[in-house]
mmCIF file of C-alpha atoms in Angstrom:
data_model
loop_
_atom_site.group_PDB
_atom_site.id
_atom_site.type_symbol
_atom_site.label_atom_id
_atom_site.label_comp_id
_atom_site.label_asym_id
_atom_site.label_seq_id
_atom_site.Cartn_x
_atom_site.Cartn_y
_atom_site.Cartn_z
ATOM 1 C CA UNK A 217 -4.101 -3.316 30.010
ATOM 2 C CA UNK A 218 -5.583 -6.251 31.512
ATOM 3 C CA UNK A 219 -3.015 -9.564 31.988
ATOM 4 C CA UNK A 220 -5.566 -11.780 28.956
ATOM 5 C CA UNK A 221 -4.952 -8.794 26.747
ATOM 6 C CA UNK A 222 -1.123 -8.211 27.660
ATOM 7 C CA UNK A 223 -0.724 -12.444 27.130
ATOM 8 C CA UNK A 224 -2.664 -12.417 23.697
ATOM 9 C CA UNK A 225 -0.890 -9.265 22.414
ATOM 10 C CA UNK A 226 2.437 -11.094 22.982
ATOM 11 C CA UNK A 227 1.576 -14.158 21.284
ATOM 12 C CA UNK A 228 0.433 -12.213 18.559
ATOM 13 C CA UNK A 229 3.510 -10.238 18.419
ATOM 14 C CA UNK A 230 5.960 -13.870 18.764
ATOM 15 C CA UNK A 231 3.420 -14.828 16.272
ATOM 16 C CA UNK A 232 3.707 -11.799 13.728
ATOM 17 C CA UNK A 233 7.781 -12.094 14.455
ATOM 18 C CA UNK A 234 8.656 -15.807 13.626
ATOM 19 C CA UNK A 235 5.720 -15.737 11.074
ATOM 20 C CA UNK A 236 7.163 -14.727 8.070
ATOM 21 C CA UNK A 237 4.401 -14.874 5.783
ATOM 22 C CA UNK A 238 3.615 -11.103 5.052
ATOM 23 C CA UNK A 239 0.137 -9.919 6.473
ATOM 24 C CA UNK A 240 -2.530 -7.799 4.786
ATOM 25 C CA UNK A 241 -1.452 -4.870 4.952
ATOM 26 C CA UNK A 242 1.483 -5.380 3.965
ATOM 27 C CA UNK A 243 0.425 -6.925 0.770
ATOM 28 C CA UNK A 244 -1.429 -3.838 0.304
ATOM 29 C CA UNK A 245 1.512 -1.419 0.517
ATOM 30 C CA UNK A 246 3.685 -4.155 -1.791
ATOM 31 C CA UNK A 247 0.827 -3.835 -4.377
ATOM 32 C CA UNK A 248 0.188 0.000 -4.317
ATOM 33 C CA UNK A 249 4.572 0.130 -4.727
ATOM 34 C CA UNK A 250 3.975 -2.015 -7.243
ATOM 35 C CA UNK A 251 1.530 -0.066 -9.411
ATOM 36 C CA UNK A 252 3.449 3.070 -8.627
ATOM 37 C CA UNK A 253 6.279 1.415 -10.306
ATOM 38 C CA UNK A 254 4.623 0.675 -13.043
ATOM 39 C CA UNK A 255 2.796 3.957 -13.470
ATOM 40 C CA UNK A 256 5.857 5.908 -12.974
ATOM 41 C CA UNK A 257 8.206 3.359 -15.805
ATOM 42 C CA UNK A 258 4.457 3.934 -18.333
ATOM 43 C CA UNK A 259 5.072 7.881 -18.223
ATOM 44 C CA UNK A 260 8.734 7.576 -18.838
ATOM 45 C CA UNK A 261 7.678 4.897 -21.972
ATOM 46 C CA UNK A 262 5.069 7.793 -23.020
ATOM 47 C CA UNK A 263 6.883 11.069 -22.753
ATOM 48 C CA UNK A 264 9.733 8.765 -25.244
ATOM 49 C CA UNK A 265 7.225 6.941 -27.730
ATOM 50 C CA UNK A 266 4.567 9.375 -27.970
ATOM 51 C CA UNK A 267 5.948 12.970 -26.484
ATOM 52 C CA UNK A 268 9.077 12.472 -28.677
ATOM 53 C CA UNK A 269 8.489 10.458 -31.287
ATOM 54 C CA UNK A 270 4.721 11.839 -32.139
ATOM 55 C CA UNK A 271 3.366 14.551 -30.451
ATOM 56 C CA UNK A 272 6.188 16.939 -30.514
ATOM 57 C CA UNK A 273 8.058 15.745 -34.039
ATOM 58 C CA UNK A 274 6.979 18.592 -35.634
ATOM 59 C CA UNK A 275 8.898 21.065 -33.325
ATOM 60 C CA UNK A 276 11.695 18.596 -33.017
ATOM 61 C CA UNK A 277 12.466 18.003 -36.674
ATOM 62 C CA UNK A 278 14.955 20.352 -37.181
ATOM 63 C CA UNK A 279 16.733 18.907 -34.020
ATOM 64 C CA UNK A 280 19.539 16.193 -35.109
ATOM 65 C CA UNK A 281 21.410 13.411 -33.691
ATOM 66 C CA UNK A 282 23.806 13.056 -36.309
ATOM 67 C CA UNK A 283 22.579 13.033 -39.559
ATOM 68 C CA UNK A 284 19.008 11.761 -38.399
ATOM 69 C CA UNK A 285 16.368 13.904 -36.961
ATOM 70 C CA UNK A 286 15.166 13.714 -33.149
ATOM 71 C CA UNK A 287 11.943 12.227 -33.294
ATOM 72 C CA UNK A 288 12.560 9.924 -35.948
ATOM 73 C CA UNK A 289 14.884 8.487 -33.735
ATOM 74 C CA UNK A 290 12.846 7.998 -31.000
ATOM 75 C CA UNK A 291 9.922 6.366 -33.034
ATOM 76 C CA UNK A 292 12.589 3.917 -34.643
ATOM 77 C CA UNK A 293 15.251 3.477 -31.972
ATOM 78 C CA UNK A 294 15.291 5.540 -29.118
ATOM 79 C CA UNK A 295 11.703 4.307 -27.758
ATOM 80 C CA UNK A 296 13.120 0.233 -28.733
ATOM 81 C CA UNK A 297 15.745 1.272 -26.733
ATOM 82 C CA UNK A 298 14.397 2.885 -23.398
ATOM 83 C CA UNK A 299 11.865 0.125 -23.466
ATOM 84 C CA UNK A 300 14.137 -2.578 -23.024
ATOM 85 C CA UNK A 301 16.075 -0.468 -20.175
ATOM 86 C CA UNK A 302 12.697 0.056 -18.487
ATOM 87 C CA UNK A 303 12.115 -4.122 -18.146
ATOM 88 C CA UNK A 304 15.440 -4.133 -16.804
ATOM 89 C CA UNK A 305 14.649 -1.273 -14.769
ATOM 90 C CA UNK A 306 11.497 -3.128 -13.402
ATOM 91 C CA UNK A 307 12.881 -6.585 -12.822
ATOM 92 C CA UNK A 308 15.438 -4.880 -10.286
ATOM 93 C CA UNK A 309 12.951 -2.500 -8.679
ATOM 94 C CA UNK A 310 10.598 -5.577 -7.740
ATOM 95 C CA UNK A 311 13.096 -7.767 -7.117
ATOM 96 C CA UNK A 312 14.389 -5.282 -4.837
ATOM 97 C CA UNK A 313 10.584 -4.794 -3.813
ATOM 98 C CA UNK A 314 10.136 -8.772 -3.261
ATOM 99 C CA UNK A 315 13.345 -9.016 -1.078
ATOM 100 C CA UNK A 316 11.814 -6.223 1.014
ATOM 101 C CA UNK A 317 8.613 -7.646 1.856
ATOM 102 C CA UNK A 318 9.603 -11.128 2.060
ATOM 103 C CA UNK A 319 7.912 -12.712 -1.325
ATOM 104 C CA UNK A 320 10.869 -13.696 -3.338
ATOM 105 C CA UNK A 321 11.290 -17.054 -5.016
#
């Protein structure tokens, strides 16, 4: 490596270093965590609303939890429920995320 390159890859190192703004690609990789996030917490919110509560209330109906049968709970509570532990669930993940890659508030 030639001294010009050597020079210019250490400035661009000091510059990457005490920079903190995040560079390209790592905006990429906080975006494609991001939407892997959100895929994975819109399965979780199907397989409850829809699996459970629709798709498979026929073969569930004679399941109980207490007096009130499986997917009738999930289509009136149970999918109210997880969805409101799944925003919690995804304000700490990306909070979590932002801290990692620098972008907090």
């Amino acid at each position: 490596m030639s001294a010009g390159k050597a020079k210019a890859s250490n400035q661009t190192s000091e510059t990457s270093e005490s920079d903190s703004t995040p560079t390209q690609s790592d905006l990429k990789e906080y975006w494609r965590r991001n939407l892997k996030l959100i895929a994975g917490l819109f399965v979780i919110w199907f397989i409850v609303s829809f699996l459970f509560g629709i798709i498979l209330a026929e073969p569930l109906s004679n399941v109980y939890i207490g007096n009130i049968p499986v997917p009738f709970w999930f289509a009136q509570q149970g999918s109210i429920i997880v969805f409101v532990i799944l925003i919690f669930v995804y304000a700490r993940q990306m909070n979590k995320l932002d801290r990692e890659f620098g972008v907090e508030d």
